[in-house]
């Protein structure tokens, strides 16, 4: 099954290629996390869990806007060589921002990483490596090379698992070895793909129609366009992965093992997100084409079907999480990891609300309404912060804050979308 010329890939190809790749890689990553948990005691796994969450915040969160902008702009006619050069410069700028944020938040990060210098250095290396990682992913998605994108994701997951098993076999007993193994897996899976992806993107460039004009892409322009998405992306990752870090940091030595159990259970419960979140950029080109063709009703139908599916999953999954979830957590991570069914049910409700928020915000991305994305995620994060402060008990507050923040963000995003759909209709009626 080979790649096709950009613009000829339909919805079935999207689901069949990107969806399958995300599914397989998500399953492998969860096996990888289970291997790490088996290799480390709960207290040490709390350190790795904090690194994992922070890696998603400063890696995925900082560079997802670059991937989304490339996914949106590359299908359009224009100078792809200039766009990719601008994207490379923007990736360097985003890496610098991530490192600055890392230094600024060092007091909290230092506590959550248990003062491990090696783990902190691995986190800094990840900020640099992620620039190339998401440049590759955005280029593949934007040129509809979804088969290659899926293969890279699976390769990345396989390397993570293979390196973790190797560390486990040689007797790695601290979190730092697994952290550096993760950085190495990302490098080997992505960076060798960049030259070929770049050449293919330029070779399949779509020239502008006669008389059409387009602004030449620049580092400053691309970075400025990505800033609202950066705000939304960082807020999204803080909502999803910042709360576990905050729980570990606030738990203290007396509750360090309990915090490690929470991180493991939270990681397992949010497994569906490891399959949905990486797929979000892959749907942007399809949504962009539907909206550009004024097929907005089809977008609305897709959203309604998504809400119905989430409701059905909640009706089945929440009771299962309550009654069966604790046994699954102990089975996957070991007998030292025990958690209540109510805790898992609360976390799962938050996961489903978070999926709804992810889906709705991609419509804003496809419409070019990046500020609406930032507003949606900011509302969710602020709500989560207030909830975390109000709810007693550091573990319970983390669980409830995640669910409430995700739900409020999804509602705000849906209301913004509904208002923006009514506005053009009102303007036409007035005309």
Tab-separated table of C-alpha atoms in Angstrom, residues 17-216:
chain	number	residue	atom	x	y	z
A	17	UNK	CA	-3.792	4.413	7.435
A	18	UNK	CA	-3.461	7.059	10.135
A	19	UNK	CA	-6.119	5.459	12.324
A	20	UNK	CA	-4.534	2.018	12.172
A	21	UNK	CA	-1.086	3.455	12.837
A	22	UNK	CA	-2.305	5.391	15.854
A	23	UNK	CA	-4.163	2.346	17.175
A	24	UNK	CA	-1.180	0.014	16.886
A	25	UNK	CA	1.335	2.533	18.211
A	26	UNK	CA	-0.995	3.443	21.094
A	27	UNK	CA	-1.286	-0.177	22.137
A	28	UNK	CA	2.489	-0.664	21.957
A	29	UNK	CA	3.125	2.506	23.981
A	30	UNK	CA	0.823	1.268	26.731
A	31	UNK	CA	2.732	-2.029	26.813
A	32	UNK	CA	5.918	0.047	27.002
A	33	UNK	CA	4.598	1.980	30.013
A	34	UNK	CA	3.621	-1.268	31.701
A	35	UNK	CA	7.154	-2.623	31.188
A	36	UNK	CA	8.631	0.503	32.786
A	37	UNK	CA	6.209	0.213	35.710
A	38	UNK	CA	7.161	-3.436	36.202
A	39	UNK	CA	10.848	-2.513	36.216
A	40	UNK	CA	10.561	0.335	38.725
A	41	UNK	CA	9.152	0.513	42.267
A	42	UNK	CA	6.163	2.885	42.668
A	43	UNK	CA	8.230	5.710	44.155
A	44	UNK	CA	10.729	5.584	41.261
A	45	UNK	CA	7.894	5.236	38.745
A	46	UNK	CA	6.462	8.495	40.128
A	47	UNK	CA	9.654	10.202	38.877
A	48	UNK	CA	9.398	8.569	35.461
A	49	UNK	CA	5.676	9.360	35.323
A	50	UNK	CA	6.470	13.017	35.977
A	51	UNK	CA	9.079	12.958	33.194
A	52	UNK	CA	6.579	11.315	30.844
A	53	UNK	CA	3.942	13.950	31.605
A	54	UNK	CA	6.427	16.829	31.312
A	55	UNK	CA	7.740	15.392	28.034
A	56	UNK	CA	4.240	15.603	26.612
A	57	UNK	CA	3.834	19.179	27.852
A	58	UNK	CA	7.152	20.609	26.575
A	59	UNK	CA	7.422	18.217	23.613
A	60	UNK	CA	3.980	17.435	22.250
A	61	UNK	CA	2.442	20.612	23.664
A	62	UNK	CA	5.077	22.999	22.327
A	63	UNK	CA	5.420	21.515	18.842
A	64	UNK	CA	1.908	20.298	17.990
A	65	UNK	CA	1.056	23.799	16.616
A	66	UNK	CA	3.855	23.389	14.061
A	67	UNK	CA	2.439	20.020	13.002
A	68	UNK	CA	-1.073	21.483	12.728
A	69	UNK	CA	0.024	24.501	10.693
A	70	UNK	CA	1.931	22.296	8.248
A	71	UNK	CA	-1.079	19.977	8.020
A	72	UNK	CA	-3.255	22.984	7.165
A	73	UNK	CA	-0.898	24.866	4.818
A	74	UNK	CA	0.872	22.171	2.821
A	75	UNK	CA	-2.287	20.999	0.983
A	76	UNK	CA	-2.765	24.572	-0.314
A	77	UNK	CA	-1.039	25.888	-3.464
A	78	UNK	CA	2.186	27.791	-2.814
A	79	UNK	CA	5.946	27.626	-2.381
A	80	UNK	CA	6.511	24.529	-0.256
A	81	UNK	CA	10.263	24.971	-0.190
A	82	UNK	CA	9.841	28.363	1.466
A	83	UNK	CA	7.162	27.005	3.791
A	84	UNK	CA	9.355	24.152	5.003
A	85	UNK	CA	12.308	26.484	5.531
A	86	UNK	CA	10.082	28.786	7.566
A	87	UNK	CA	8.778	25.790	9.495
A	88	UNK	CA	12.354	24.734	10.337
A	89	UNK	CA	13.065	28.174	11.719
A	90	UNK	CA	9.792	28.172	13.642
A	91	UNK	CA	10.699	24.758	15.085
A	92	UNK	CA	13.953	26.229	16.412
A	93	UNK	CA	12.041	29.147	17.942
A	94	UNK	CA	9.573	26.785	19.609
A	95	UNK	CA	12.463	24.702	20.969
A	96	UNK	CA	13.928	27.826	22.502
A	97	UNK	CA	10.577	28.730	24.061
A	98	UNK	CA	10.233	25.224	25.500
A	99	UNK	CA	13.688	25.414	27.099
A	100	UNK	CA	12.945	28.852	28.566
A	101	UNK	CA	9.682	27.578	30.054
A	102	UNK	CA	11.541	24.569	31.437
A	103	UNK	CA	14.021	26.840	33.204
A	104	UNK	CA	11.270	29.132	34.476
A	105	UNK	CA	9.322	26.241	35.985
A	106	UNK	CA	12.437	24.594	37.397
A	107	UNK	CA	11.424	24.784	41.090
A	108	UNK	CA	8.257	22.739	40.508
A	109	UNK	CA	9.882	20.460	37.921
A	110	UNK	CA	12.858	19.774	40.196
A	111	UNK	CA	10.559	18.528	42.965
A	112	UNK	CA	8.436	16.421	40.630
A	113	UNK	CA	11.590	14.772	39.208
A	114	UNK	CA	12.867	14.061	42.725
A	115	UNK	CA	15.949	16.178	42.106
A	116	UNK	CA	17.375	13.795	39.482
A	117	UNK	CA	19.832	15.770	37.307
A	118	UNK	CA	20.034	13.091	34.613
A	119	UNK	CA	16.250	13.024	34.172
A	120	UNK	CA	16.197	16.824	33.942
A	121	UNK	CA	18.899	16.776	31.235
A	122	UNK	CA	16.919	14.142	29.316
A	123	UNK	CA	13.914	16.464	29.432
A	124	UNK	CA	15.998	19.297	27.999
A	125	UNK	CA	17.275	17.028	25.210
A	126	UNK	CA	13.705	16.056	24.431
A	127	UNK	CA	12.809	19.720	23.813
A	128	UNK	CA	15.429	19.860	21.042
A	129	UNK	CA	14.623	16.458	19.558
A	130	UNK	CA	10.882	17.217	19.410
A	131	UNK	CA	11.534	20.040	16.928
A	132	UNK	CA	12.630	17.532	14.301
A	133	UNK	CA	10.009	14.986	15.343
A	134	UNK	CA	7.044	17.256	14.703
A	135	UNK	CA	8.568	18.808	11.594
A	136	UNK	CA	8.616	15.300	10.112
A	137	UNK	CA	5.090	14.486	11.278
A	138	UNK	CA	3.605	17.746	9.998
A	139	UNK	CA	5.281	17.344	6.613
A	140	UNK	CA	3.987	13.787	6.193
A	141	UNK	CA	0.443	14.704	7.226
A	142	UNK	CA	0.325	17.880	5.132
A	143	UNK	CA	1.337	15.974	1.992
A	144	UNK	CA	-1.177	13.165	2.693
A	145	UNK	CA	1.583	10.618	3.238
A	146	UNK	CA	-0.531	8.951	5.884
A	147	UNK	CA	0.830	5.462	5.275
A	148	UNK	CA	4.369	6.671	5.978
A	149	UNK	CA	3.141	8.702	8.953
A	150	UNK	CA	1.493	5.597	10.414
A	151	UNK	CA	4.645	3.546	9.827
A	152	UNK	CA	6.816	6.141	11.598
A	153	UNK	CA	4.485	6.181	14.601
A	154	UNK	CA	4.597	2.397	14.856
A	155	UNK	CA	8.388	2.393	14.463
A	156	UNK	CA	8.687	4.973	17.235
A	157	UNK	CA	6.516	2.872	19.566
A	158	UNK	CA	8.433	-0.336	18.746
A	159	UNK	CA	11.772	1.349	19.446
A	160	UNK	CA	10.490	2.711	22.762
A	161	UNK	CA	9.349	-0.745	23.795
A	162	UNK	CA	12.522	-2.436	22.565
A	163	UNK	CA	14.810	-0.011	24.370
A	164	UNK	CA	12.733	-0.296	27.567
A	165	UNK	CA	12.948	-4.091	27.462
A	166	UNK	CA	16.716	-3.791	26.944
A	167	UNK	CA	17.078	-1.509	29.965
A	168	UNK	CA	14.893	-3.868	31.986
A	169	UNK	CA	17.014	-6.891	31.013
A	170	UNK	CA	20.292	-5.247	31.961
A	171	UNK	CA	18.794	-4.354	35.318
A	172	UNK	CA	17.927	-0.665	35.018
A	173	UNK	CA	16.552	0.260	38.434
A	174	UNK	CA	16.262	4.026	38.091
A	175	UNK	CA	14.058	6.293	36.018
A	176	UNK	CA	16.911	8.090	34.221
A	177	UNK	CA	17.855	5.116	32.012
A	178	UNK	CA	14.299	4.786	30.723
A	179	UNK	CA	14.080	8.544	30.107
A	180	UNK	CA	17.192	8.612	27.922
A	181	UNK	CA	16.034	5.472	26.113
A	182	UNK	CA	12.841	7.347	25.182
A	183	UNK	CA	14.831	10.247	23.733
A	184	UNK	CA	16.951	7.834	21.667
A	185	UNK	CA	13.863	6.086	20.279
A	186	UNK	CA	12.335	9.375	19.104
A	187	UNK	CA	15.585	10.393	17.383
A	188	UNK	CA	16.019	7.101	15.515
A	189	UNK	CA	12.383	6.878	14.443
A	190	UNK	CA	11.931	10.410	13.104
A	191	UNK	CA	15.064	12.306	12.127
A	192	UNK	CA	16.203	9.908	9.343
A	193	UNK	CA	12.786	10.472	7.688
A	194	UNK	CA	13.173	14.235	7.297
A	195	UNK	CA	15.249	14.482	4.064
A	196	UNK	CA	12.955	12.180	2.067
A	197	UNK	CA	9.789	13.813	3.427
A	198	UNK	CA	11.132	17.246	2.504
A	199	UNK	CA	12.088	16.182	-1.054
A	200	UNK	CA	8.701	14.548	-1.673
A	201	UNK	CA	6.833	17.591	-0.390
A	202	UNK	CA	8.710	19.925	-2.725
A	203	UNK	CA	8.398	17.543	-5.688
A	204	UNK	CA	4.593	17.465	-5.313
A	205	UNK	CA	4.253	21.222	-4.947
A	206	UNK	CA	0.999	22.707	-6.215
A	207	UNK	CA	1.644	25.994	-8.064
A	208	UNK	CA	-0.648	28.983	-7.660
A	209	UNK	CA	-3.310	29.561	-10.298
A	210	UNK	CA	-2.643	32.401	-12.778
A	211	UNK	CA	-3.279	35.780	-11.204
A	212	UNK	CA	-3.337	34.411	-7.657
A	213	UNK	CA	-1.072	35.915	-5.023
A	214	UNK	CA	0.180	34.473	-1.793
A	215	UNK	CA	2.406	35.800	0.966
A	216	UNK	CA	5.833	34.228	1.078
